[in-house]
Amino acid sequence: MKKLRFFLIILLFPSILFAQQRTKIILQSSSLMDVDTKTNITKLKNPVFLHDNALLSSDSANFFTERNYVEFFSNVHINQGDTLHVYSDFLNYDGNTKNAHLTGKVRLEDKTPTTLTTNLLDYNTGTKIGQYYDGGKIVNKDVILTSKRGWYFANTKDAFFRYNVVTVTPQSTIKTDTMRYNTFSNWTYFYGPTNIKGKDDNMYTENGAYNTASENAYFGKKNLYTQGSKSLKGDSLYYDGKKGYGKAVKNIIFMDTQDKTLLRGQLGEYYKADERVVVTKNAYFAMGTKDSITVGQKKIPDSLFLGADTLETQRVLLKSLKVLNRPIVQKNNQVGADEEKEKAEKEKEKAEARKQLAEEAKIKKTTTVETSSIKKLSKKEKKIVEQKAKDLKDNPPTQQQIDRQKFVSDSIRTDSLKADSLLRKIVVNKPVIPLKKDTIKVNKKPNTKVADKNKPAVSTPATKAKLGTTPSTKKDSVVAFNPADTVRTRAIRAYHNVRVFKTNMQAKADSLFYTAADSTLRWYKNPMLWSEGTQQTGDTIHVFFKNDKIHSFQVIQNGFIVNVETDSTKFNQVKGKLITGFFSNGNVRDVYVDGNAESIYYNRDDKGVYQNMSQSVSGRIRFKFDDKELTDITYVKGDEGVTHPIDKLPKETLLTGFIWKPELRPTSKADIIKGLPLKKAPVKPKATTKPKITPAVKGKDPSGIKPILPTKKAEVKPTVKEEKTTDLLKKEIIPRQKIDTLKKN
């Protein structure tokens, strides 16, 4: 408000200068003049006055010569240089101050074109500033502005509005308390709480600017953009209305209440046409789940937090997505298709069965009706029908005759159609199947030739309309409506340095994709997934959610699982082409490893003492967990393995492709928002005593006795066996078992 007052003082300051320059009001003409010598008042009809650059006229007026003051009545008009016109019913004009007080249907017009209407207006012909106090309206092209109080500056084309300000444009409706509008540039400036209501969106701000012509905008304080269930916040917002492009800077919050998603960052871009938001700089995404955690003896929802260098969220068509099905366990420990898909297929089978039963019931009903119709025929009619049936049995009709009969049956009246159907029922001795409509192809081009009398005439659309049918071909057949063609769903993409934190699951990867259509997180390029003491790696990792709870995961190609034992020196390991795991109440329940499954597992007794290490190869391995502990291992498709006592373990206890990176694991929400903390270099301890410094001589040590030479690390030459082993590993000529044998020898 202080800025606004200061700006008004600057604009009003010229009025003080004009007030000091007093000039006389000059009467140019009138149709009738009456001078009262006692009061020195001149009464005029149709007068025209000139004062500086302003012409003032009306139907009648009272001219106070000594006071340099005029009272105007009816059809008042002020004209300033043909650029500005003011009209009203009454006017009191002071020539000393150049102030005009207009009342009754006041209208101010300039060349912009801008029209100001009100019932009471104070206007200064020197400064060309007008102000109203009890409601007014300004119309500028397609823009209409109303307020309780207002000021209009004709020189700068600025208008100030105060209290109950409403601006209506073809694109939006603006409601605010304090506003400035330039009728020439179409820029609107806000100085208080403001709502900009569009066709399907709304913008709230407490300080900003908006162009009613270009639809460009800038908002700088407490900004909130909403569109349906979506909202976007930011310390600063820039928006191009025609392009539908926006930019948000600092403390960005994007929220979708429908999808229960939250996106934060420090720099973002918004694309209205694509319903897309791209956020960078400390970008992270939060998704609510129904999993719960216990904090201080109280259960609270466990949310999933996802961070990346770049996050992108968008509403996309369902048909454009490749929706994944959650895996399930079928009989014989087989991992099959999604249970919901199976339910859908069963429902489809039931629907087809119900449809077939309905058709059979309809045919049965038709047969019953036709049988009753036969009974109603007279004896003579029955004999004729039976004779025709006998003739048709002896001489069955050709296919051409049947097609012709079908066409004729489709064109004649309903009662004849029933009779013909009844006849064919008796001949064939089968239930009558109702003929399909539009079985005859209709020529696309109109037939202008004379119809052949021997051929049946092709039905026209008009004829078909009379019979209650419409012509159609295969190309013109109605396509079934598919909801996926119009339904949109939320999709999230994350690029570079992707991090995920959830109490029972953490992960990292180079990129990630998520869609609400199947509630599946997809990790790509060097993904790593952690759960409790387990690490999972592979080419691609999928994590499935069901009813907002974690349901299962799949590691596709080069899957590797590492489980750390208590002393962190022994690793349980599993590898295979496909790894599938299932969760129960947020904990891993079963894990299936398929395709050249290999495993290394350390067995312990009841007291937790290590007994041996089992190493095996199988087509499929199943791991069963109970209360976060591995309780059972099942080798489903064959088993080849060996067990080593704990005191006679082989030198090589790691499977090929072993990866263990606990330092990359996110440990909290802060790691998602800010990234993992950088490791600090160890600080060397400071010396307690300062050594004596002696000047060094070039080529000699400080003592001046021996020359300074660069130190070399002692080179350790490999033995003959190690050289052979290394060469064989590089060339990959012999298997690893033989290499281990060479090392032992």
XYZ file of C-alpha atoms in Angstrom:
745
model
C 0.000 0.000 0.000
C 2.917 2.382 0.671
C 4.153 1.873 -2.897
C 0.666 2.575 -4.264
C 0.307 5.784 -2.244
C 3.738 6.980 -3.314
C 2.882 6.306 -6.963
C -0.405 8.234 -6.655
C 1.375 11.220 -5.052
C 3.834 11.347 -7.968
C 1.009 11.232 -10.518
C -1.046 13.834 -8.648
C 1.890 16.201 -8.113
C 1.416 18.046 -11.497
C -2.059 19.154 -10.336
C -0.366 21.438 -7.790
C 1.579 23.162 -10.559
C -1.522 23.578 -12.735
C -3.462 24.988 -9.782
C -0.972 27.830 -9.487
C -1.470 28.858 -13.155
C -4.845 30.613 -13.001
C -6.563 31.645 -16.246
C -9.974 33.167 -16.944
C -12.887 31.174 -18.345
C -13.891 32.663 -21.702
C -17.477 32.578 -22.979
C -17.327 31.896 -26.711
C -21.018 31.797 -27.594
C -24.582 31.318 -26.314
C -28.129 31.528 -27.690
C -29.481 33.592 -24.759
C -27.820 35.657 -22.031
C -29.340 37.186 -18.866
C -27.058 39.194 -16.509
C -28.043 39.788 -12.868
C -26.127 42.952 -11.832
C -26.872 42.481 -8.111
C -25.395 38.970 -7.848
C -23.119 39.352 -10.865
C -24.403 35.995 -12.211
C -24.857 35.475 -15.948
C -27.520 32.961 -16.973
C -26.914 31.360 -20.362
C -28.595 28.989 -22.802
C -26.579 26.663 -25.049
C -23.310 28.253 -23.890
C -19.820 27.243 -25.117
C -16.868 28.117 -22.853
C -13.145 27.922 -23.536
C -10.677 27.369 -20.746
C -7.073 26.674 -21.779
C -7.306 23.610 -24.068
C -10.803 22.577 -22.957
C -14.194 23.346 -24.527
C -17.173 23.164 -22.121
C -20.817 23.229 -23.262
C -24.329 22.355 -22.037
C -28.033 23.223 -22.512
C -27.827 25.957 -19.861
C -25.348 27.422 -17.392
C -24.795 29.936 -14.576
C -21.550 31.886 -15.020
C -19.999 33.458 -11.889
C -17.576 35.899 -13.487
C -15.804 37.138 -10.344
C -15.315 33.639 -8.956
C -14.250 32.278 -12.366
C -16.799 29.512 -11.785
C -19.546 27.910 -13.950
C -22.552 25.704 -13.206
C -23.648 23.558 -16.188
C -27.061 21.859 -16.557
C -28.154 19.061 -18.915
C -26.165 17.532 -21.811
C -22.836 18.607 -20.370
C -19.817 18.035 -22.623
C -16.085 18.627 -21.987
C -13.828 18.298 -25.038
C -10.039 18.376 -24.740
C -8.189 18.441 -28.082
C -10.555 15.904 -29.655
C -8.702 13.165 -27.720
C -10.840 13.105 -24.587
C -14.561 13.683 -24.071
C -16.523 13.822 -20.815
C -20.345 13.784 -20.665
C -22.758 14.192 -17.721
C -26.085 15.698 -16.594
C -24.563 18.322 -14.266
C -21.170 19.977 -13.905
C -19.618 22.436 -11.444
C -16.388 23.830 -12.903
C -13.799 25.917 -11.060
C -11.518 27.805 -13.458
C -8.975 28.575 -10.731
C -8.266 24.937 -9.806
C -9.464 23.446 -13.136
C -11.473 20.914 -11.161
C -14.708 19.632 -12.690
C -17.296 17.987 -10.465
C -19.629 15.929 -12.688
C -22.783 14.099 -11.552
C -25.525 12.106 -13.232
C -24.722 9.571 -15.992
C -21.068 10.533 -16.238
C -19.176 9.095 -19.222
C -15.488 9.686 -20.008
C -14.101 8.578 -23.400
C -10.641 8.711 -24.998
C -9.064 7.438 -28.214
C -7.653 4.196 -26.719
C -10.668 3.510 -26.919
C -11.568 3.548 -23.234
C -14.920 4.423 -21.678
C -15.375 5.256 -17.993
C -18.916 5.400 -16.627
C -20.045 6.419 -13.138
C -22.590 8.620 -11.365
C -20.075 10.980 -9.759
C -16.675 11.988 -11.131
C -14.095 14.597 -10.188
C -11.988 15.494 -13.215
C -9.116 17.975 -13.557
C -8.711 19.449 -17.031
C -5.109 20.425 -16.295
C -3.771 17.045 -15.112
C -6.399 15.022 -17.027
C -6.980 12.908 -13.936
C -10.450 11.673 -13.021
C -11.602 9.844 -9.931
C -14.865 8.334 -8.724
C -15.926 7.379 -5.198
C -19.114 5.349 -5.306
C -18.766 2.709 -8.003
C -17.552 2.940 -11.587
C -16.862 0.916 -14.703
C -14.117 1.113 -17.335
C -14.524 -0.635 -20.690
C -11.426 -1.101 -22.849
C -12.032 -3.184 -25.988
C -13.005 -6.625 -24.612
C -12.023 -5.820 -21.009
C -14.565 -4.605 -18.420
C -13.337 -3.328 -15.037
C -15.562 -2.358 -12.095
C -14.697 -1.160 -8.600
C -15.988 0.953 -5.738
C -13.267 3.612 -6.094
C -11.073 4.448 -9.066
C -8.641 6.916 -10.614
C -8.054 7.406 -14.333
C -4.955 9.133 -15.741
C -5.656 10.168 -19.324
C -2.041 11.146 -20.065
C -0.470 7.813 -19.071
C -3.588 5.676 -19.789
C -3.311 4.240 -16.275
C -6.306 3.380 -14.126
C -6.197 2.572 -10.404
C -8.954 0.595 -8.696
C -9.723 0.053 -5.032
C -12.238 -2.172 -3.210
C -14.318 -4.924 -4.865
C -12.338 -4.791 -8.109
C -13.634 -7.156 -10.832
C -12.058 -7.468 -14.286
C -13.812 -9.535 -16.960
C -11.950 -10.618 -20.132
C -12.859 -13.235 -22.767
C -10.359 -15.616 -21.134
C -10.744 -14.939 -17.416
C -12.380 -13.104 -14.531
C -10.091 -11.257 -12.104
C -11.174 -10.376 -8.573
C -8.943 -8.326 -6.295
C -8.849 -5.512 -3.748
C -6.223 -3.192 -5.260
C -5.223 -3.065 -8.919
C -3.663 -0.898 -11.619
C -4.529 -1.256 -15.303
C -2.976 0.395 -18.354
C -5.555 0.741 -21.126
C -2.856 1.135 -23.811
C -0.539 -1.784 -22.957
C -3.306 -3.979 -21.402
C -1.065 -4.799 -18.420
C -2.796 -5.368 -15.082
C -0.877 -5.061 -11.795
C -2.018 -6.550 -8.477
C -1.137 -5.248 -5.014
C -3.218 -7.526 -2.786
C -5.068 -10.864 -2.663
C -6.127 -11.657 -6.245
C -8.011 -14.506 -7.949
C -7.763 -15.012 -11.726
C -10.483 -17.452 -12.750
C -10.057 -19.036 -16.190
C -12.328 -21.404 -18.098
C -11.045 -24.454 -16.243
C -8.340 -23.141 -13.916
C -7.697 -20.531 -11.224
C -4.683 -18.478 -10.157
C -4.249 -16.891 -6.714
C -1.544 -14.331 -5.952
C -0.905 -11.351 -3.709
C 1.468 -9.536 -6.025
C 1.902 -9.799 -9.759
C 1.057 -8.642 -13.273
C -1.175 -9.999 -16.036
C -1.668 -8.893 -19.651
C -5.298 -9.202 -20.736
C -4.329 -9.230 -24.452
C -1.262 -11.503 -24.612
C -2.289 -13.511 -21.492
C 1.287 -13.309 -20.199
C 1.610 -13.142 -16.433
C 4.074 -12.877 -13.578
C 3.215 -13.649 -9.951
C 5.579 -13.012 -7.077
C 3.921 -13.620 -3.691
C 1.929 -16.513 -2.198
C 1.102 -17.979 -5.604
C -1.241 -20.918 -6.125
C -2.361 -22.276 -9.510
C -5.194 -24.849 -9.554
C -6.793 -26.880 -12.339
C -9.306 -29.501 -11.264
C -7.602 -31.791 -8.758
C -4.140 -30.387 -9.609
C -2.359 -27.455 -7.956
C 1.023 -25.738 -8.381
C 2.790 -23.456 -5.896
C 6.007 -21.468 -6.205
C 7.647 -18.325 -4.871
C 7.631 -16.932 -8.432
C 5.410 -18.008 -11.322
C 5.634 -16.987 -14.979
C 2.842 -17.952 -17.359
C 2.095 -17.584 -21.085
C -1.647 -18.073 -21.407
C -1.790 -18.473 -25.197
C 1.012 -21.047 -25.289
C -0.203 -22.671 -22.085
C 3.353 -22.640 -20.714
C 4.348 -21.757 -17.176
C 7.557 -21.595 -15.181
C 7.883 -21.801 -11.404
C 10.955 -20.827 -9.387
C 11.874 -21.772 -5.811
C 9.879 -23.863 -3.311
C 7.724 -25.544 -5.961
C 4.898 -27.826 -4.845
C 2.801 -29.736 -7.402
C -0.101 -31.751 -5.994
C -2.827 -33.953 -7.456
C -5.470 -34.925 -4.902
C -7.076 -37.396 -7.308
C -3.869 -39.411 -7.773
C -2.586 -38.668 -4.235
C 0.734 -37.411 -5.583
C 3.066 -34.643 -4.384
C 5.984 -33.214 -6.368
C 8.520 -30.720 -5.002
C 11.587 -28.915 -6.321
C 13.272 -25.570 -6.876
C 12.671 -25.087 -10.626
C 9.711 -26.279 -12.671
C 7.943 -25.953 -16.006
C 4.243 -26.473 -16.735
C 2.655 -27.404 -20.098
C -1.128 -27.054 -19.989
C -1.921 -28.819 -23.300
C -0.002 -31.952 -22.270
C -0.941 -31.630 -18.582
C 2.787 -32.042 -17.946
C 5.038 -30.708 -15.167
C 8.849 -30.946 -15.257
C 10.733 -30.223 -12.004
C 14.487 -29.972 -11.474
C 16.882 -28.861 -8.705
C 16.286 -30.975 -5.576
C 13.223 -32.500 -7.211
C 11.401 -35.233 -5.333
C 8.044 -36.960 -5.449
C 5.924 -38.268 -2.571
C 3.219 -40.915 -2.881
C 0.931 -42.006 -0.057
C 0.548 -45.726 0.665
C -1.532 -47.818 3.058
C 1.537 -49.443 4.552
C 2.091 -48.255 8.116
C 5.061 -47.851 10.427
C 5.201 -47.515 14.206
C 6.628 -44.269 15.547
C 6.472 -43.747 19.302
C 3.932 -46.565 19.835
C 1.706 -45.006 17.182
C 1.089 -46.271 13.646
C 1.378 -43.714 10.863
C 1.143 -44.093 7.045
C 4.400 -45.015 5.338
C 4.855 -42.769 2.278
C 7.170 -43.405 -0.659
C 9.666 -40.651 -1.531
C 11.355 -40.529 -4.937
C 14.118 -38.094 -5.868
C 16.000 -37.450 -9.132
C 17.842 -34.770 -11.072
C 14.714 -34.359 -13.238
C 11.135 -35.388 -12.465
C 8.311 -35.264 -14.982
C 4.639 -35.919 -14.254
C 1.889 -36.010 -16.865
C -1.704 -37.098 -17.471
C -1.552 -39.472 -20.462
C -4.065 -41.567 -22.396
C -4.424 -45.052 -20.980
C -4.237 -46.585 -24.474
C -0.732 -45.131 -24.982
C 0.686 -47.079 -22.005
C 1.949 -50.621 -21.786
C 0.248 -51.714 -18.577
C 2.009 -54.448 -16.578
C 0.202 -57.241 -14.756
C 1.133 -58.147 -11.215
C 2.585 -61.674 -10.938
C 0.826 -64.340 -8.871
C 1.767 -67.841 -7.709
C -0.197 -70.598 -9.430
C -0.213 -74.322 -8.758
C 3.067 -76.247 -8.693
C 4.921 -73.084 -7.659
C 4.411 -71.434 -11.062
C 4.498 -67.658 -11.337
C 1.590 -66.713 -13.607
C -0.421 -63.787 -14.866
C -2.166 -61.144 -12.861
C -5.002 -62.341 -10.640
C -7.188 -59.456 -11.743
C -6.680 -60.476 -15.374
C -7.761 -64.011 -14.502
C -10.880 -62.680 -12.813
C -11.650 -60.575 -15.882
C -11.292 -63.612 -18.152
C -13.603 -65.648 -15.918
C -16.167 -62.843 -15.945
C -15.900 -62.721 -19.739
C -16.539 -66.480 -19.958
C -19.555 -66.141 -17.675
C -20.919 -63.265 -19.765
C -20.564 -65.311 -22.960
C -22.325 -68.233 -21.296
C -25.178 -65.960 -20.180
C -25.440 -64.539 -23.707
C -25.631 -68.027 -25.218
C -28.349 -69.062 -22.761
C -30.309 -65.907 -23.615
C -30.107 -66.678 -27.350
C -31.265 -70.261 -26.776
C -34.183 -68.999 -24.694
C -35.082 -66.512 -27.428
C -35.027 -69.253 -30.103
C -37.120 -71.512 -27.889
C -39.647 -68.723 -27.387
C -39.791 -68.049 -31.156
C -40.363 -71.778 -31.851
C -43.199 -71.866 -29.303
C -44.882 -68.846 -30.892
C -44.614 -70.328 -34.382
C -46.016 -73.695 -33.219
C -49.027 -71.919 -31.759
C -49.420 -70.036 -35.065
C -49.599 -73.361 -36.985
C -52.416 -74.539 -34.734
C -54.451 -71.433 -35.635
C -54.356 -72.269 -39.407
C -57.393 -73.843 -41.076
C -57.314 -77.406 -42.449
C -57.046 -76.132 -46.015
C -54.139 -73.809 -45.125
C -52.375 -76.641 -43.256
C -52.608 -78.897 -46.331
C -51.098 -76.175 -48.536
C -48.216 -75.632 -46.098
C -47.570 -79.378 -45.761
C -47.590 -79.806 -49.550
C -45.090 -76.974 -50.008
C -42.916 -78.468 -47.311
C -42.970 -81.869 -49.056
C -42.063 -80.279 -52.400
C -39.149 -78.420 -50.859
C -37.866 -81.594 -49.206
C -37.948 -83.442 -52.509
C -36.432 -80.487 -54.421
C -34.254 -78.493 -52.003
C -33.632 -74.877 -53.123
C -30.248 -73.741 -54.453
C -28.086 -71.254 -52.565
C -29.003 -68.515 -55.071
C -32.697 -69.120 -54.431
C -32.136 -69.018 -50.671
C -30.286 -65.670 -50.950
C -33.066 -64.308 -53.157
C -35.695 -65.488 -50.676
C -33.780 -63.810 -47.816
C -33.686 -60.535 -49.701
C -37.402 -60.651 -50.508
C -38.168 -61.568 -46.915
C -36.252 -58.547 -45.702
C -38.234 -56.199 -47.949
C -41.849 -57.339 -47.515
C -44.214 -56.604 -44.675
C -43.878 -58.053 -41.216
C -46.823 -60.468 -41.476
C -45.472 -61.923 -44.712
C -42.034 -62.301 -43.106
C -43.578 -64.317 -40.280
C -45.414 -66.568 -42.722
C -42.231 -67.206 -44.739
C -40.277 -67.967 -41.566
C -42.997 -70.374 -40.520
C -42.792 -72.152 -43.874
C -39.007 -72.531 -43.695
C -39.387 -73.822 -40.140
C -41.562 -76.671 -41.357
C -39.295 -77.465 -44.341
C -35.950 -77.544 -42.587
C -37.390 -78.724 -39.280
C -34.987 -76.443 -37.378
C -35.535 -73.363 -35.177
C -35.755 -70.177 -37.194
C -32.817 -67.820 -36.643
C -33.887 -64.196 -37.221
C -32.320 -62.718 -40.341
C -29.691 -60.054 -39.855
C -30.558 -56.611 -41.049
C -28.615 -55.001 -43.875
C -27.409 -58.294 -45.364
C -27.448 -56.761 -48.847
C -24.508 -54.564 -49.831
C -25.527 -51.082 -50.875
C -23.725 -49.373 -53.748
C -21.905 -46.263 -52.582
C -22.572 -44.537 -55.927
C -26.194 -43.738 -56.789
C -27.694 -46.098 -59.393
C -28.855 -44.010 -62.350
C -29.535 -46.952 -64.696
C -32.988 -48.365 -65.333
C -33.663 -51.254 -63.011
C -33.845 -54.724 -64.438
C -37.300 -56.179 -63.957
C -35.885 -59.678 -63.461
C -33.601 -58.546 -60.626
C -34.788 -57.377 -57.236
C -34.421 -53.643 -56.748
C -31.772 -52.546 -54.279
C -33.253 -50.865 -51.250
C -32.454 -47.187 -50.876
C -31.705 -45.517 -47.527
C -35.165 -43.974 -47.591
C -36.779 -47.379 -48.148
C -34.718 -48.874 -45.384
C -35.725 -46.047 -43.069
C -39.394 -46.800 -43.697
C -38.811 -50.460 -42.847
C -36.919 -49.475 -39.685
C -33.463 -50.523 -40.933
C -30.434 -48.645 -42.209
C -27.949 -49.726 -44.890
C -24.463 -50.636 -43.766
C -21.293 -52.335 -44.959
C -18.299 -53.735 -43.126
C -16.516 -50.411 -43.412
C -19.526 -48.521 -42.100
C -20.063 -50.846 -39.135
C -20.179 -49.216 -35.696
C -16.930 -49.539 -33.743
C -17.383 -50.522 -30.110
C -16.524 -47.754 -27.651
C -13.333 -48.393 -25.710
C -12.948 -46.377 -22.467
C -9.154 -46.589 -22.779
C -9.349 -44.303 -25.823
C -10.385 -41.339 -23.662
C -9.388 -42.236 -20.093
C -6.260 -40.451 -18.799
C -4.023 -41.548 -15.965
C -1.008 -40.182 -14.088
C 2.499 -41.076 -15.326
C 5.791 -40.094 -13.673
C 9.241 -40.190 -15.271
C 12.513 -39.694 -13.396
C 15.893 -39.154 -15.027
C 19.429 -39.481 -13.654
C 20.429 -40.200 -10.086
C 17.047 -41.680 -9.179
C 16.610 -42.443 -5.466
C 13.687 -44.036 -3.618
C 13.086 -44.280 0.106
C 10.331 -46.202 1.869
C 10.659 -47.708 5.323
C 10.637 -51.287 3.991
C 12.269 -50.552 0.621
C 15.027 -48.327 -0.784
C 16.366 -48.105 -4.335
C 18.540 -46.240 -6.822
C 18.808 -46.265 -10.629
C 19.543 -44.045 -13.604
C 15.900 -43.686 -14.668
C 12.415 -44.666 -13.526
C 8.841 -44.782 -14.831
C 5.618 -45.022 -12.820
C 1.976 -44.949 -13.822
C -1.131 -45.063 -11.671
C -2.752 -47.337 -14.289
C -0.926 -50.404 -12.945
C 0.690 -48.907 -9.792
C 4.104 -50.191 -10.843
C 7.553 -48.655 -10.370
C 9.950 -49.491 -13.204
C 13.716 -48.980 -12.679
C 16.139 -48.945 -15.629
C 19.926 -48.884 -16.109
C 21.945 -50.263 -13.185
C 19.039 -50.416 -10.725
C 19.599 -51.456 -7.114
C 16.868 -52.333 -4.650
C 17.312 -52.818 -0.900
C 14.904 -54.398 1.567
C 16.000 -55.108 5.139
C 19.441 -56.766 4.794
C 18.945 -57.695 1.146
C 20.255 -56.022 -2.007
C 18.844 -56.772 -5.468
C 20.386 -55.820 -8.816
C 19.563 -56.521 -12.464
C 19.005 -54.964 -15.875
C 15.434 -53.905 -15.001
C 13.468 -53.995 -11.744
C 9.670 -53.756 -11.395
C 7.954 -53.127 -8.050
C 4.187 -53.698 -8.005
C 1.656 -52.092 -5.641
C -1.856 -53.347 -4.920
C -4.450 -51.329 -3.012
C -1.716 -48.792 -2.158
C 0.434 -51.519 -0.552
C 3.637 -53.070 -1.877
C 2.658 -56.378 -3.481
C 5.642 -57.879 -5.321
C 8.789 -57.212 -7.325
C 10.538 -58.671 -10.372
C 14.199 -58.450 -11.366
C 14.488 -59.028 -15.118
C 17.735 -60.271 -16.714
C 20.968 -60.703 -14.764
C 19.134 -60.704 -11.457
C 21.340 -60.892 -8.380
C 20.281 -60.926 -4.724
C 22.730 -60.510 -1.859
C 21.750 -61.035 1.765
C 24.189 -59.979 4.495
C 24.732 -62.091 7.560
C 25.288 -60.543 10.977
C 29.085 -60.400 10.822
C 28.909 -58.781 7.325
C 31.647 -61.047 5.990
C 29.422 -63.843 4.738
C 26.983 -63.134 1.921
C 24.024 -65.293 0.962
C 23.743 -64.933 -2.826
C 21.251 -65.802 -5.542
C 21.396 -65.115 -9.270
C 19.156 -65.937 -12.231
C 17.478 -64.584 -15.360
C 14.211 -63.717 -13.565
C 13.681 -63.111 -9.849
C 10.158 -62.667 -8.475
C 9.385 -61.745 -4.879
C 6.125 -61.355 -2.958
C 5.389 -59.214 0.094
C 3.018 -59.774 2.976
C 2.277 -56.929 5.405
C 5.272 -55.031 4.076
C 7.745 -57.936 4.529
C 9.169 -60.341 1.936
C 7.265 -63.635 1.995
C 8.500 -65.685 -0.996
C 11.210 -65.253 -3.616
C 11.391 -67.290 -6.856
C 14.557 -67.439 -8.965
C 14.177 -68.785 -12.521
C 16.632 -69.497 -15.328
C 20.050 -70.965 -14.467
C 19.474 -70.192 -10.814
C 22.639 -70.264 -8.700
C 22.864 -69.790 -4.971
C 25.315 -69.645 -2.101
C 23.831 -69.941 1.374
C 25.379 -70.205 4.849
C 23.596 -72.605 7.212
C 23.494 -72.068 10.976
C 22.350 -74.202 13.875
C 19.750 -73.295 16.504
C 22.326 -71.271 18.422
C 23.233 -69.202 15.363
C 26.635 -70.847 14.851
C 27.670 -71.326 11.218
C 27.801 -74.996 10.159
C 28.439 -75.027 6.408
C 28.044 -73.257 3.077
C 25.733 -74.687 0.409
C 26.394 -73.935 -3.245
C 23.846 -75.097 -5.844
C 22.612 -74.744 -9.421
C 18.959 -75.308 -10.348
C 16.297 -74.415 -12.904
C 14.227 -72.741 -10.175
C 14.826 -71.988 -6.521
C 12.204 -70.864 -4.013
C 13.094 -69.003 -0.820
C 10.510 -68.751 1.961
C 10.697 -66.065 4.656
C 8.933 -65.745 7.977
C 9.233 -62.622 10.126
C 12.136 -61.352 7.980
C 14.056 -64.640 8.470
C 14.806 -67.213 5.743
C 13.105 -70.431 6.828
C 13.100 -72.718 3.794
C 14.851 -73.227 0.420
C 13.200 -75.389 -2.249
C 14.889 -76.488 -5.486
C 11.997 -76.956 -7.905
C 13.615 -77.908 -11.227
C 16.642 -80.094 -10.576
C 19.474 -79.555 -8.120
C 23.212 -79.800 -8.492
C 25.248 -78.604 -5.588
C 27.905 -79.086 -2.989
C 28.218 -78.330 0.726
C 31.432 -77.052 2.301
C 32.108 -77.204 6.047
C 32.543 -73.796 7.606
C 36.223 -74.475 8.366
C 36.982 -75.649 4.837
C 35.424 -72.956 2.690
C 36.744 -72.511 -0.858
C 38.766 -69.408 -1.632
C 36.084 -68.190 -4.034
C 32.831 -67.625 -2.108
C 31.291 -65.061 -4.451
C 29.201 -65.769 -7.529
C 30.114 -64.160 -10.844
C 28.572 -60.708 -11.097
C 28.591 -60.103 -7.334
C 27.834 -56.466 -6.411
C 27.584 -55.054 -2.908
C 27.149 -51.260 -2.599
C 25.660 -50.392 0.820
C 27.100 -46.867 0.619
C 24.657 -46.044 -2.218
C 21.596 -47.014 -0.185
C 19.320 -44.082 0.818
C 18.791 -44.146 4.572
C 16.234 -41.381 5.091
C 13.908 -38.894 3.415
C 16.721 -36.331 3.579
C 18.844 -38.506 1.263
C 16.030 -38.312 -1.299
C 15.632 -34.534 -1.106
C 19.278 -33.480 -0.859
C 21.039 -36.563 -2.199
C 23.561 -38.736 -0.430
C 26.149 -36.721 1.529
C 29.581 -36.489 -0.029
C 32.297 -38.397 1.777
C 34.803 -36.102 3.450
C 38.514 -36.786 3.109
C 40.104 -37.939 6.385
C 41.720 -35.080 8.286
C 45.345 -35.654 9.162
C 46.185 -35.131 12.872
C 48.185 -32.018 13.596
C 51.755 -32.453 14.839
C 52.229 -31.621 18.525
C 55.781 -30.262 18.055
C 57.070 -28.246 15.152
C 60.112 -29.865 13.454
C 63.175 -27.779 12.823
C 63.325 -26.487 9.273
C 66.713 -26.369 7.550
C 67.255 -24.977 4.075
C 67.367 -27.766 1.490
C 70.121 -27.978 -1.083
C 69.182 -28.965 -4.586
C 69.773 -32.676 -5.036
C 70.324 -33.295 -1.323
C 68.126 -34.016 1.681
C 67.777 -31.420 4.474
C 70.758 -32.907 6.315
C 72.908 -32.241 3.259
C 74.366 -35.730 3.250
C 72.464 -37.833 0.668
C 70.837 -36.814 -2.641
C 67.043 -36.798 -2.737
C 65.657 -39.536 -5.012
C 62.020 -40.374 -5.835
C 60.757 -43.274 -3.765
C 59.436 -46.395 -5.510
C 57.048 -48.996 -4.205
C 58.441 -52.485 -4.075
C 57.139 -54.504 -7.023
C 55.733 -57.926 -6.127
C 56.189 -60.371 -8.974
C 53.500 -63.025 -9.338
C 54.419 -66.677 -9.096
C 54.344 -68.936 -12.124
C 51.030 -70.465 -11.015
C 49.382 -67.082 -10.559
C 50.583 -65.965 -13.999
C 49.049 -69.068 -15.571
C 45.786 -68.539 -13.690
C 45.549 -64.875 -14.726
C 46.195 -65.667 -18.383
C 43.566 -68.397 -18.369
C 40.999 -66.085 -16.786
C 41.645 -63.458 -19.430
C 41.402 -65.909 -22.303
C 38.463 -67.808 -20.681
C 39.827 -71.078 -22.108
C 39.103 -73.376 -19.170
C 36.267 -73.351 -16.591
C 36.652 -71.812 -13.148
C 36.754 -75.227 -11.380
C 40.012 -76.107 -13.107
C 41.412 -72.676 -12.270
C 40.677 -73.275 -8.582
C 42.487 -76.624 -8.887
C 45.527 -74.900 -10.377
C 45.617 -72.438 -7.509
C 45.538 -75.260 -4.932
C 48.435 -77.033 -6.661
